[in-house]
Amino acid sequence: MRAVDLIRKKRDGLELTGEEIGYLIKGYSEGTIPDYQMSAWAMSVYYQGMSARETADLTLAMAASGDRIDLSSIHGVKVDKHSTGGVGDKTTIVIGPLVASCGVPVAKMSGRGLGHTGGTIDKLEAISGFSVELGQERFFRQVNEIGLSVVGQSGNMTPADKKLYSLRDVTATVESIPLIASSVMSKKIAAGADAIVLDVKTGSGAFMKTLDDSIRLAKAMVDIGTQVGRSTIAVISDMDQPLGYGIGNALEIQEAVATLRGEGPEDLEEVCLILASHMLVLGGKAADEEEARAILRDKLDSGAALDRLKMMVSAQGGDINQIEHPELLPQAELHVEVKSEKSGFVESIQAEEIGIAAMLLGAGRETKDSSIDLAAGLTLRKKIGDPVEAGEVLAVLHLNRPYEDRLEEAGRKVKEAYGITDAKVPNRPLVFALVTPEGVRRF
Ligand code: URA
């Protein structure tokens, strides 16, 4: 077999066999197929696409390129949740304890953030002493004992995806649905869950800006899961504005805790309840979404879900005082208000621009190696639909003095991110569609 023939075959719109895809991935991982050939192949996929069978083969080849986690020693149906990334998305920190308190084990491996979307692991590290590196044995034991653990990804999971994703990043081949779908699902499959609930974001702060593209991506991922024997469903949720009000690591922990106390923002609570209810159904703890919602509501109202977060924080060495008194979480030295120049109604909030502003203040990483400031970020005071008067506060920037020289740029970005109109703005849906193996249900 020769790489050049496989590139030509894909270039001409033909299907590659599983063996051919395996050859490419193995050769690329081992370094016998060079970057220039893999780039040409990725560009051919970008233009020609891949069949569902090819996409599943690519996923399995990448999942097999490194360590695969065997979760069989954890009792019960393991349901994973994955979000395609968004600004202010702290759903894992709410959903993990919530679902675990209903008896569905959550053994979650999460990533760090790069750029304007923060990673769950970074957020959890805002809690003093919280360890995200437990070692596999302790990780499994903790899930069996308290039903919940969130740790960083193991060192050698899906190295082929890591290499190919970096190559795609610099060859304008990221925006390919089969390549994104196989990249995400290879990591989920290597992480070992029995069932997967995907939260595919759509809108200005998401990878996929239109609903149709988001549905196409969701279908590709659900198809892969189904083909490889993992029950998979996808919810398409709004990322046309940040989720909740807090953006930044400690600020998001604070908001997640408020949500577990039943005092969180409505949009965040609702998205968490929707995703968690699908997890309960897939985990066999509820017959349908309605029953699941009633169980979840009870765990929120009784404090059982919040208690589960405290158990995890304590088991992973974190300071539970900061969960009981979130004002003890890292706080920034400076709080600067960004005010509206116009009166009217908030029509849009460019989530990506808000994310970039948070990153400028130190909340996110500009490069892989940059450090983050756990206290930094921003709090929105206005969301889409809210009335606003000229001079009223749109958002508050939280920053420490070393980032003061970024203040002006961050403030400008936040101001520019807000679209203000004269007319009243209708309510937006939070969830647009549900994609299951049986088909697409639009709301
Ligand atoms: N996230 C991933 O993990 N992979 C992609 O290709 C795009 C987003």
Tab-separated table of C-alpha atoms and ligand atoms in Angstrom:
chain	number	residue	atom	x	y	z
A	1	MET	CA	0.000	0.000	0.000
A	2	ARG	CA	1.233	3.537	-0.738
A	3	ALA	CA	-0.017	6.749	0.814
A	4	VAL	CA	0.004	8.530	-2.543
A	5	ASP	CA	-2.537	6.045	-3.969
A	6	LEU	CA	-4.839	6.541	-0.971
A	7	ILE	CA	-4.630	10.343	-1.293
A	8	ARG	CA	-5.495	10.018	-5.014
A	9	LYS	CA	-8.392	7.678	-4.241
A	10	LYS	CA	-9.892	10.129	-1.743
A	11	ARG	CA	-9.130	13.103	-3.988
A	12	ASP	CA	-11.206	11.404	-6.705
A	13	GLY	CA	-14.139	10.927	-4.322
A	14	LEU	CA	-13.812	7.178	-3.699
A	15	GLU	CA	-14.301	5.389	-0.376
A	16	LEU	CA	-11.251	4.073	1.475
A	17	THR	CA	-11.444	0.666	3.137
A	18	GLY	CA	-10.938	0.234	6.894
A	19	GLU	CA	-7.571	-1.342	6.152
A	20	GLU	CA	-6.501	1.665	4.078
A	21	ILE	CA	-7.568	4.128	6.777
A	22	GLY	CA	-5.753	2.026	9.394
A	23	TYR	CA	-2.616	2.117	7.224
A	24	LEU	CA	-2.712	5.929	7.015
A	25	ILE	CA	-3.263	6.453	10.746
A	26	LYS	CA	-0.656	3.929	11.814
A	27	GLY	CA	1.881	5.278	9.306
A	28	TYR	CA	1.243	8.850	10.385
A	29	SER	CA	1.514	7.997	14.107
A	30	GLU	CA	4.750	6.113	13.560
A	31	GLY	CA	6.225	8.833	11.357
A	32	THR	CA	6.517	6.749	8.168
A	33	ILE	CA	3.864	8.901	6.479
A	34	PRO	CA	5.023	12.545	6.497
A	35	ASP	CA	3.020	15.668	7.327
A	36	TYR	CA	2.807	16.744	3.670
A	37	GLN	CA	1.048	13.538	2.622
A	38	MET	CA	-1.300	13.583	5.607
A	39	SER	CA	-2.154	17.242	4.862
A	40	ALA	CA	-2.993	16.368	1.260
A	41	TRP	CA	-5.201	13.534	2.486
A	42	ALA	CA	-6.941	15.770	5.062
A	43	MET	CA	-7.602	18.367	2.358
A	44	SER	CA	-9.059	15.632	0.097
A	45	VAL	CA	-11.368	14.624	2.982
A	46	TYR	CA	-12.281	18.270	3.484
A	47	TYR	CA	-13.519	18.480	-0.120
A	48	GLN	CA	-14.800	14.942	-0.695
A	49	GLY	CA	-16.129	14.058	2.756
A	50	MET	CA	-16.279	10.536	4.142
A	51	SER	CA	-18.995	7.921	4.372
A	52	ALA	CA	-20.376	6.992	7.822
A	53	ARG	CA	-18.441	3.725	7.612
A	54	GLU	CA	-15.160	5.472	6.748
A	55	THR	CA	-15.699	7.981	9.592
A	56	ALA	CA	-16.255	5.129	12.075
A	57	ASP	CA	-13.116	3.355	10.805
A	58	LEU	CA	-11.082	6.541	11.199
A	59	THR	CA	-12.439	6.994	14.735
A	60	LEU	CA	-11.544	3.442	15.753
A	61	ALA	CA	-8.069	3.694	14.212
A	62	MET	CA	-7.374	6.882	16.199
A	63	ALA	CA	-8.896	5.444	19.400
A	64	ALA	CA	-6.576	2.437	19.021
A	65	SER	CA	-3.465	4.592	18.548
A	66	GLY	CA	-2.828	4.959	22.320
A	67	ASP	CA	-4.097	3.946	25.755
A	68	ARG	CA	-7.722	2.857	26.047
A	69	ILE	CA	-9.317	3.091	29.450
A	70	ASP	CA	-11.132	-0.020	30.627
A	71	LEU	CA	-13.907	1.140	32.961
A	72	SER	CA	-15.308	-2.354	33.529
A	73	SER	CA	-14.186	-2.387	37.176
A	74	ILE	CA	-16.580	0.514	37.849
A	75	HIS	CA	-20.072	-0.742	38.697
A	76	GLY	CA	-23.050	0.392	36.618
A	77	VAL	CA	-23.584	1.967	33.216
A	78	LYS	CA	-20.939	4.619	32.643
A	79	VAL	CA	-22.383	7.583	30.772
A	80	ASP	CA	-20.024	10.276	29.512
A	81	LYS	CA	-20.964	13.804	28.516
A	82	HIS	CA	-19.076	15.892	26.027
A	83	SER	CA	-19.537	19.473	25.006
A	84	THR	CA	-18.108	20.748	21.738
A	85	GLY	CA	-16.968	23.813	23.634
A	86	GLY	CA	-18.365	27.180	24.457
A	87	VAL	CA	-17.910	30.305	26.520
A	88	GLY	CA	-18.987	30.089	30.159
A	89	ASP	CA	-19.783	26.384	29.811
A	90	LYS	CA	-19.461	24.974	33.315
A	91	THR	CA	-22.037	22.222	32.781
A	92	THR	CA	-19.713	19.344	33.751
A	93	ILE	CA	-19.226	20.830	37.231
A	94	VAL	CA	-22.994	20.892	37.751
A	95	ILE	CA	-23.963	17.731	35.871
A	96	GLY	CA	-21.248	15.434	37.267
A	97	PRO	CA	-22.431	15.679	40.923
A	98	LEU	CA	-26.085	15.928	39.908
A	99	VAL	CA	-26.051	12.719	37.868
A	100	ALA	CA	-23.821	10.913	40.377
A	101	SER	CA	-26.305	11.758	43.154
A	102	CYS	CA	-28.949	9.877	41.116
A	103	GLY	CA	-26.824	6.717	41.023
A	104	VAL	CA	-25.234	7.001	37.559
A	105	PRO	CA	-21.441	6.720	37.980
A	106	VAL	CA	-19.460	9.586	36.457
A	107	ALA	CA	-15.841	8.724	35.641
A	108	LYS	CA	-14.871	11.775	33.671
A	109	MET	CA	-11.648	12.693	31.954
A	110	SER	CA	-11.587	16.317	30.938
A	111	GLY	CA	-9.201	18.581	29.126
A	112	ARG	CA	-7.519	21.893	29.740
A	113	GLY	CA	-8.561	24.891	27.738
A	114	LEU	CA	-6.720	26.529	24.886
A	115	GLY	CA	-7.761	29.936	23.579
A	116	HIS	CA	-11.101	31.409	24.490
A	117	THR	CA	-12.843	28.271	25.775
A	118	GLY	CA	-11.750	27.213	29.245
A	119	GLY	CA	-11.272	23.577	30.229
A	120	THR	CA	-13.081	21.872	33.113
A	121	ILE	CA	-9.766	20.806	34.622
A	122	ASP	CA	-8.537	24.415	34.801
A	123	LYS	CA	-11.791	25.450	36.430
A	124	LEU	CA	-11.568	22.732	39.086
A	125	GLU	CA	-8.016	23.804	39.880
A	126	ALA	CA	-9.449	27.127	41.066
A	127	ILE	CA	-10.370	25.130	44.215
A	128	SER	CA	-7.282	25.136	46.476
A	129	GLY	CA	-5.593	21.750	46.684
A	130	PHE	CA	-7.891	20.044	44.155
A	131	SER	CA	-5.890	17.334	42.401
A	132	VAL	CA	-6.736	16.359	38.834
A	133	GLU	CA	-4.052	13.656	38.634
A	134	LEU	CA	-5.160	10.678	40.688
A	135	GLY	CA	-3.722	7.656	38.933
A	136	GLN	CA	-6.057	5.075	37.491
A	137	GLU	CA	-6.512	2.888	40.557
A	138	ARG	CA	-7.496	5.793	42.809
A	139	PHE	CA	-9.726	7.225	40.081
A	140	PHE	CA	-11.657	3.943	39.762
A	141	ARG	CA	-11.836	3.475	43.543
A	142	GLN	CA	-13.236	6.964	44.051
A	143	VAL	CA	-15.944	6.421	41.413
A	144	ASN	CA	-16.923	3.137	43.052
A	145	GLU	CA	-17.009	4.799	46.493
A	146	ILE	CA	-18.728	8.124	45.798
A	147	GLY	CA	-19.917	7.755	42.202
A	148	LEU	CA	-17.895	10.674	40.863
A	149	SER	CA	-14.444	11.751	39.823
A	150	VAL	CA	-13.193	14.290	37.295
A	151	VAL	CA	-9.537	14.033	36.312
A	152	GLY	CA	-7.222	15.201	33.513
A	153	GLN	CA	-6.783	13.103	30.402
A	154	SER	CA	-4.126	10.397	30.665
A	155	GLY	CA	-0.827	11.085	28.939
A	156	ASN	CA	-1.079	8.778	25.976
A	157	MET	CA	-4.703	8.746	24.870
A	158	THR	CA	-5.358	9.059	21.100
A	159	PRO	CA	-1.879	10.312	20.077
A	160	ALA	CA	-2.869	9.969	16.392
A	161	ASP	CA	-5.698	12.437	16.924
A	162	LYS	CA	-3.385	14.828	18.761
A	163	LYS	CA	-0.927	14.798	15.848
A	164	LEU	CA	-3.590	15.039	13.152
A	165	TYR	CA	-5.501	17.801	14.975
A	166	SER	CA	-2.328	19.920	15.235
A	167	LEU	CA	-1.683	19.364	11.528
A	168	ARG	CA	-5.276	20.309	10.634
A	169	ASP	CA	-4.941	23.448	12.702
A	170	VAL	CA	-2.190	24.759	10.391
A	171	THR	CA	-3.483	23.384	7.084
A	172	ALA	CA	-7.010	24.872	7.120
A	173	THR	CA	-8.609	21.440	7.490
A	174	VAL	CA	-10.217	21.737	10.938
A	175	GLU	CA	-13.686	22.617	9.608
A	176	SER	CA	-14.504	19.198	8.193
A	177	ILE	CA	-17.450	17.396	9.777
A	178	PRO	CA	-16.046	13.831	9.450
A	179	LEU	CA	-12.668	14.985	10.778
A	180	ILE	CA	-14.174	16.834	13.771
A	181	ALA	CA	-16.613	13.997	14.505
A	182	SER	CA	-13.926	11.300	14.404
A	183	SER	CA	-11.549	13.432	16.473
A	184	VAL	CA	-14.094	13.998	19.266
A	185	MET	CA	-15.467	10.455	19.241
A	186	SER	CA	-12.019	8.787	19.184
A	187	LYS	CA	-11.322	10.435	22.562
A	188	LYS	CA	-14.717	9.445	23.976
A	189	ILE	CA	-14.292	5.844	22.857
A	190	ALA	CA	-10.744	5.612	24.220
A	191	ALA	CA	-12.064	6.993	27.534
A	192	GLY	CA	-14.243	3.890	27.815
A	193	ALA	CA	-17.839	5.048	28.498
A	194	ASP	CA	-20.775	2.753	27.690
A	195	ALA	CA	-22.987	5.633	26.567
A	196	ILE	CA	-22.352	9.204	25.477
A	197	VAL	CA	-24.447	12.383	25.660
A	198	LEU	CA	-23.094	15.068	23.338
A	199	ASP	CA	-23.787	18.755	23.783
A	200	VAL	CA	-23.198	20.213	20.335
A	201	LYS	CA	-23.090	23.977	20.559
A	202	THR	CA	-24.407	26.187	17.808
A	203	GLY	CA	-23.981	29.920	17.242
A	204	SER	CA	-21.412	32.704	17.390
A	205	GLY	CA	-19.322	31.149	20.166
A	206	ALA	CA	-19.348	27.623	18.725
A	207	PHE	CA	-17.356	25.688	16.139
A	208	MET	CA	-20.490	25.316	14.071
A	209	LYS	CA	-22.147	28.677	13.506
A	210	THR	CA	-25.362	27.462	11.844
A	211	LEU	CA	-28.003	25.053	13.079
A	212	ASP	CA	-27.812	22.914	9.930
A	213	ASP	CA	-24.054	22.423	10.278
A	214	SER	CA	-24.447	21.665	13.994
A	215	ILE	CA	-27.057	19.016	13.205
A	216	ARG	CA	-24.796	17.513	10.533
A	217	LEU	CA	-21.932	17.301	13.037
A	218	ALA	CA	-24.216	15.810	15.686
A	219	LYS	CA	-25.521	13.189	13.247
A	220	ALA	CA	-21.984	12.234	12.239
A	221	MET	CA	-21.046	11.706	15.905
A	222	VAL	CA	-24.237	9.810	16.771
A	223	ASP	CA	-23.640	7.572	13.721
A	224	ILE	CA	-20.111	6.804	14.885
A	225	GLY	CA	-21.260	5.972	18.420
A	226	THR	CA	-24.011	3.739	17.090
A	227	GLN	CA	-21.673	1.940	14.674
A	228	VAL	CA	-19.155	1.181	17.407
A	229	GLY	CA	-21.759	-0.008	19.904
A	230	ARG	CA	-21.995	2.997	22.273
A	231	SER	CA	-25.474	4.450	22.835
A	232	THR	CA	-25.054	8.047	21.747
A	233	ILE	CA	-27.395	11.013	21.534
A	234	ALA	CA	-26.738	14.697	20.876
A	235	VAL	CA	-28.467	17.827	22.106
A	236	ILE	CA	-27.963	20.964	20.004
A	237	SER	CA	-27.740	23.879	22.426
A	238	ASP	CA	-27.334	27.618	22.056
A	239	MET	CA	-23.918	29.276	22.060
A	240	ASP	CA	-25.008	32.542	20.513
A	241	GLN	CA	-24.269	34.075	23.891
A	242	PRO	CA	-22.225	32.773	26.833
A	243	LEU	CA	-23.908	30.262	29.138
A	244	GLY	CA	-24.732	31.808	32.512
A	245	TYR	CA	-23.137	35.063	33.654
A	246	GLY	CA	-19.658	34.083	34.897
A	247	ILE	CA	-16.715	33.502	32.534
A	248	GLY	CA	-13.358	32.579	34.056
A	249	ASN	CA	-12.178	29.718	36.216
A	250	ALA	CA	-13.058	30.661	39.827
A	251	LEU	CA	-16.078	32.651	38.616
A	252	GLU	CA	-17.425	29.541	36.890
A	253	ILE	CA	-16.934	27.350	39.961
A	254	GLN	CA	-18.850	29.957	41.939
A	255	GLU	CA	-21.719	29.879	39.422
A	256	ALA	CA	-21.739	26.071	39.253
A	257	VAL	CA	-22.034	25.929	43.063
A	258	ALA	CA	-24.880	28.465	42.977
A	259	THR	CA	-26.636	26.277	40.399
A	260	LEU	CA	-26.254	23.194	42.589
A	261	ARG	CA	-27.808	25.261	45.379
A	262	GLY	CA	-30.770	26.047	43.119
A	263	GLU	CA	-29.676	29.686	42.863
A	264	GLY	CA	-27.977	29.604	39.480
A	265	PRO	CA	-28.839	31.306	36.195
A	266	GLU	CA	-31.910	29.908	34.476
A	267	ASP	CA	-30.185	29.080	31.170
A	268	LEU	CA	-27.377	27.154	32.850
A	269	GLU	CA	-29.763	25.215	35.094
A	270	GLU	CA	-32.017	24.334	32.175
A	271	VAL	CA	-29.205	23.097	29.882
A	272	CYS	CA	-27.812	21.042	32.771
A	273	LEU	CA	-31.230	19.496	33.482
A	274	ILE	CA	-31.732	18.591	29.808
A	275	LEU	CA	-28.310	16.978	29.413
A	276	ALA	CA	-28.489	15.250	32.795
A	277	SER	CA	-31.955	13.853	32.057
A	278	HIS	CA	-30.624	12.151	28.909
A	279	MET	CA	-27.736	10.767	30.967
A	280	LEU	CA	-30.187	9.286	33.488
A	281	VAL	CA	-32.221	7.650	30.723
A	282	LEU	CA	-29.108	6.182	29.046
A	283	GLY	CA	-27.826	5.118	32.462
A	284	GLY	CA	-31.049	3.167	33.081
A	285	LYS	CA	-32.171	5.271	36.084
A	286	ALA	CA	-35.268	6.743	34.424
A	287	ALA	CA	-37.688	5.522	31.764
A	288	ASP	CA	-37.972	8.865	30.021
A	289	GLU	CA	-36.902	12.504	30.238
A	290	GLU	CA	-39.916	13.501	32.322
A	291	GLU	CA	-39.219	10.939	35.013
A	292	ALA	CA	-35.524	11.871	34.900
A	293	ARG	CA	-36.293	15.564	35.419
A	294	ALA	CA	-38.360	14.828	38.518
A	295	ILE	CA	-35.501	12.801	40.023
A	296	LEU	CA	-32.951	15.487	39.165
A	297	ARG	CA	-35.119	18.277	40.572
A	298	ASP	CA	-35.371	16.392	43.847
A	299	LYS	CA	-31.571	15.958	44.050
A	300	LEU	CA	-31.058	19.673	43.448
A	301	ASP	CA	-33.737	20.770	45.920
A	302	SER	CA	-32.645	18.373	48.676
A	303	GLY	CA	-28.987	19.460	48.452
A	304	ALA	CA	-27.909	15.909	47.544
A	305	ALA	CA	-26.244	17.086	44.317
A	306	LEU	CA	-24.276	19.811	46.120
A	307	ASP	CA	-23.214	17.286	48.769
A	308	ARG	CA	-21.880	15.074	45.982
A	309	LEU	CA	-19.691	17.918	44.711
A	310	LYS	CA	-18.339	18.401	48.228
A	311	MET	CA	-17.567	14.681	48.452
A	312	MET	CA	-15.587	14.839	45.206
A	313	VAL	CA	-13.725	17.991	46.230
A	314	SER	CA	-12.816	16.446	49.555
A	315	ALA	CA	-11.772	13.104	47.998
A	316	GLN	CA	-9.504	14.925	45.528
A	317	GLY	CA	-7.813	17.037	48.193
A	318	GLY	CA	-9.700	20.287	47.583
A	319	ASP	CA	-10.875	22.804	50.162
A	320	ILE	CA	-14.608	22.321	50.752
A	321	ASN	CA	-14.770	25.610	52.645
A	322	GLN	CA	-14.543	27.240	49.222
A	323	ILE	CA	-17.630	25.306	48.107
A	324	GLU	CA	-19.513	26.212	51.273
A	325	HIS	CA	-18.329	29.839	51.053
A	326	PRO	CA	-17.546	30.525	47.370
A	327	GLU	CA	-16.338	34.036	48.252
A	328	LEU	CA	-13.196	32.221	49.505
A	329	LEU	CA	-12.346	31.174	45.929
A	330	PRO	CA	-9.579	33.237	44.257
A	331	GLN	CA	-10.709	36.848	43.823
A	332	ALA	CA	-9.205	39.400	41.437
A	333	GLU	CA	-7.676	42.656	42.710
A	334	LEU	CA	-9.555	44.893	40.279
A	335	HIS	CA	-13.182	45.029	39.193
A	336	VAL	CA	-13.884	47.323	36.265
A	337	GLU	CA	-17.321	48.056	34.870
A	338	VAL	CA	-18.022	48.193	31.138
A	339	LYS	CA	-20.963	50.491	30.448
A	340	SER	CA	-23.363	50.704	27.553
A	341	GLU	CA	-23.228	53.760	25.313
A	342	LYS	CA	-26.744	53.165	24.008
A	343	SER	CA	-30.193	52.534	25.400
A	344	GLY	CA	-32.355	49.742	24.012
A	345	PHE	CA	-32.462	45.947	24.270
A	346	VAL	CA	-29.603	43.472	24.059
A	347	GLU	CA	-29.988	41.754	20.694
A	348	SER	CA	-26.767	39.749	20.503
A	349	ILE	CA	-23.630	38.955	22.506
A	350	GLN	CA	-20.748	37.643	20.402
A	351	ALA	CA	-19.703	34.804	22.688
A	352	GLU	CA	-16.330	34.345	21.002
A	353	GLU	CA	-15.407	38.019	21.586
A	354	ILE	CA	-16.402	37.708	25.253
A	355	GLY	CA	-14.237	34.603	25.510
A	356	ILE	CA	-11.292	36.435	23.945
A	357	ALA	CA	-11.764	39.338	26.385
A	358	ALA	CA	-11.653	36.851	29.295
A	359	MET	CA	-8.502	35.320	27.825
A	360	LEU	CA	-6.856	38.767	27.538
A	361	LEU	CA	-7.524	39.310	31.250
A	362	GLY	CA	-5.666	36.061	31.986
A	363	ALA	CA	-8.546	33.564	32.254
A	364	GLY	CA	-7.489	31.528	29.190
A	365	ARG	CA	-4.302	30.353	27.510
A	366	GLU	CA	-3.054	32.120	24.402
A	367	THR	CA	-0.545	29.351	23.713
A	368	LYS	CA	-0.270	25.797	25.027
A	369	ASP	CA	2.368	26.836	27.561
A	370	SER	CA	0.889	30.073	28.914
A	371	SER	CA	-0.254	30.102	32.513
A	372	ILE	CA	-3.727	31.187	33.547
A	373	ASP	CA	-4.984	33.479	36.260
A	374	LEU	CA	-7.679	31.555	38.147
A	375	ALA	CA	-9.383	34.692	39.513
A	376	ALA	CA	-9.605	36.515	36.187
A	377	GLY	CA	-12.592	36.735	33.869
A	378	LEU	CA	-15.788	38.655	33.620
A	379	THR	CA	-19.323	38.716	34.894
A	380	LEU	CA	-22.061	39.640	32.468
A	381	ARG	CA	-24.780	41.870	33.845
A	382	LYS	CA	-26.941	41.796	30.713
A	383	LYS	CA	-28.011	38.919	28.505
A	384	ILE	CA	-29.948	38.769	25.236
A	385	GLY	CA	-33.422	40.287	25.608
A	386	ASP	CA	-32.549	42.460	28.631
A	387	PRO	CA	-33.415	46.165	28.488
A	388	VAL	CA	-30.431	48.487	28.941
A	389	GLU	CA	-30.026	52.226	29.543
A	390	ALA	CA	-27.058	54.246	28.288
A	391	GLY	CA	-24.515	54.295	31.131
A	392	GLU	CA	-25.767	51.019	32.612
A	393	VAL	CA	-23.254	48.256	33.290
A	394	LEU	CA	-23.061	45.508	30.635
A	395	ALA	CA	-20.330	43.489	32.312
A	396	VAL	CA	-17.695	43.630	35.046
A	397	LEU	CA	-14.077	42.731	34.261
A	398	HIS	CA	-12.157	40.862	36.972
A	399	LEU	CA	-8.387	41.174	36.713
A	400	ASN	CA	-5.159	41.272	38.628
A	401	ARG	CA	-2.617	44.084	38.258
A	402	PRO	CA	-0.169	42.262	35.936
A	403	TYR	CA	-2.923	42.271	33.292
A	404	GLU	CA	-3.805	45.961	33.659
A	405	ASP	CA	-2.287	46.854	30.285
A	406	ARG	CA	-4.898	44.606	28.616
A	407	LEU	CA	-7.792	46.357	30.292
A	408	GLU	CA	-8.589	48.771	27.488
A	409	GLU	CA	-8.553	46.110	24.775
A	410	ALA	CA	-10.670	43.708	26.841
A	411	GLY	CA	-13.183	46.445	27.657
A	412	ARG	CA	-13.435	47.388	23.977
A	413	LYS	CA	-14.010	43.772	22.984
A	414	VAL	CA	-16.806	43.391	25.520
A	415	LYS	CA	-18.464	46.614	24.362
A	416	GLU	CA	-18.194	45.519	20.717
A	417	ALA	CA	-19.557	42.079	21.555
A	418	TYR	CA	-22.882	43.557	22.632
A	419	GLY	CA	-25.437	44.372	19.944
A	420	ILE	CA	-28.099	46.817	21.241
A	421	THR	CA	-31.288	47.465	19.313
A	422	ASP	CA	-34.320	49.732	19.780
A	423	ALA	CA	-36.966	47.031	19.426
A	424	LYS	CA	-37.847	44.441	22.071
A	425	VAL	CA	-36.025	41.127	21.447
A	426	PRO	CA	-37.979	37.843	21.495
A	427	ASN	CA	-36.893	35.022	23.830
A	428	ARG	CA	-34.366	32.613	22.336
A	429	PRO	CA	-34.580	28.853	22.599
A	430	LEU	CA	-31.841	27.212	24.660
A	431	VAL	CA	-32.010	23.896	22.868
A	432	PHE	CA	-32.754	23.587	19.160
A	433	ALA	CA	-32.766	19.884	18.393
A	434	LEU	CA	-32.193	16.374	19.668
A	435	VAL	CA	-30.285	13.925	17.466
A	436	THR	CA	-30.684	10.215	18.221
A	437	PRO	CA	-29.938	7.080	16.187
A	438	GLU	CA	-33.614	7.204	15.152
A	439	GLY	CA	-33.387	10.697	13.666
A	440	VAL	CA	-33.512	14.439	14.328
A	441	ARG	CA	-36.200	16.126	16.430
A	442	ARG	CA	-36.200	19.909	15.986
A	443	PHE	CA	-37.853	22.021	18.696
B	1	URA	N1	-12.477	19.309	18.994
B	1	URA	C1	-11.766	18.186	18.788
B	1	URA	O1	-11.464	17.466	19.733
B	1	URA	N2	-11.430	17.864	17.542
B	1	URA	C2	-11.745	18.614	16.456
B	1	URA	O2	-11.400	18.263	15.350
B	1	URA	C3	-12.462	19.796	16.693
B	1	URA	C4	-12.827	20.099	17.979
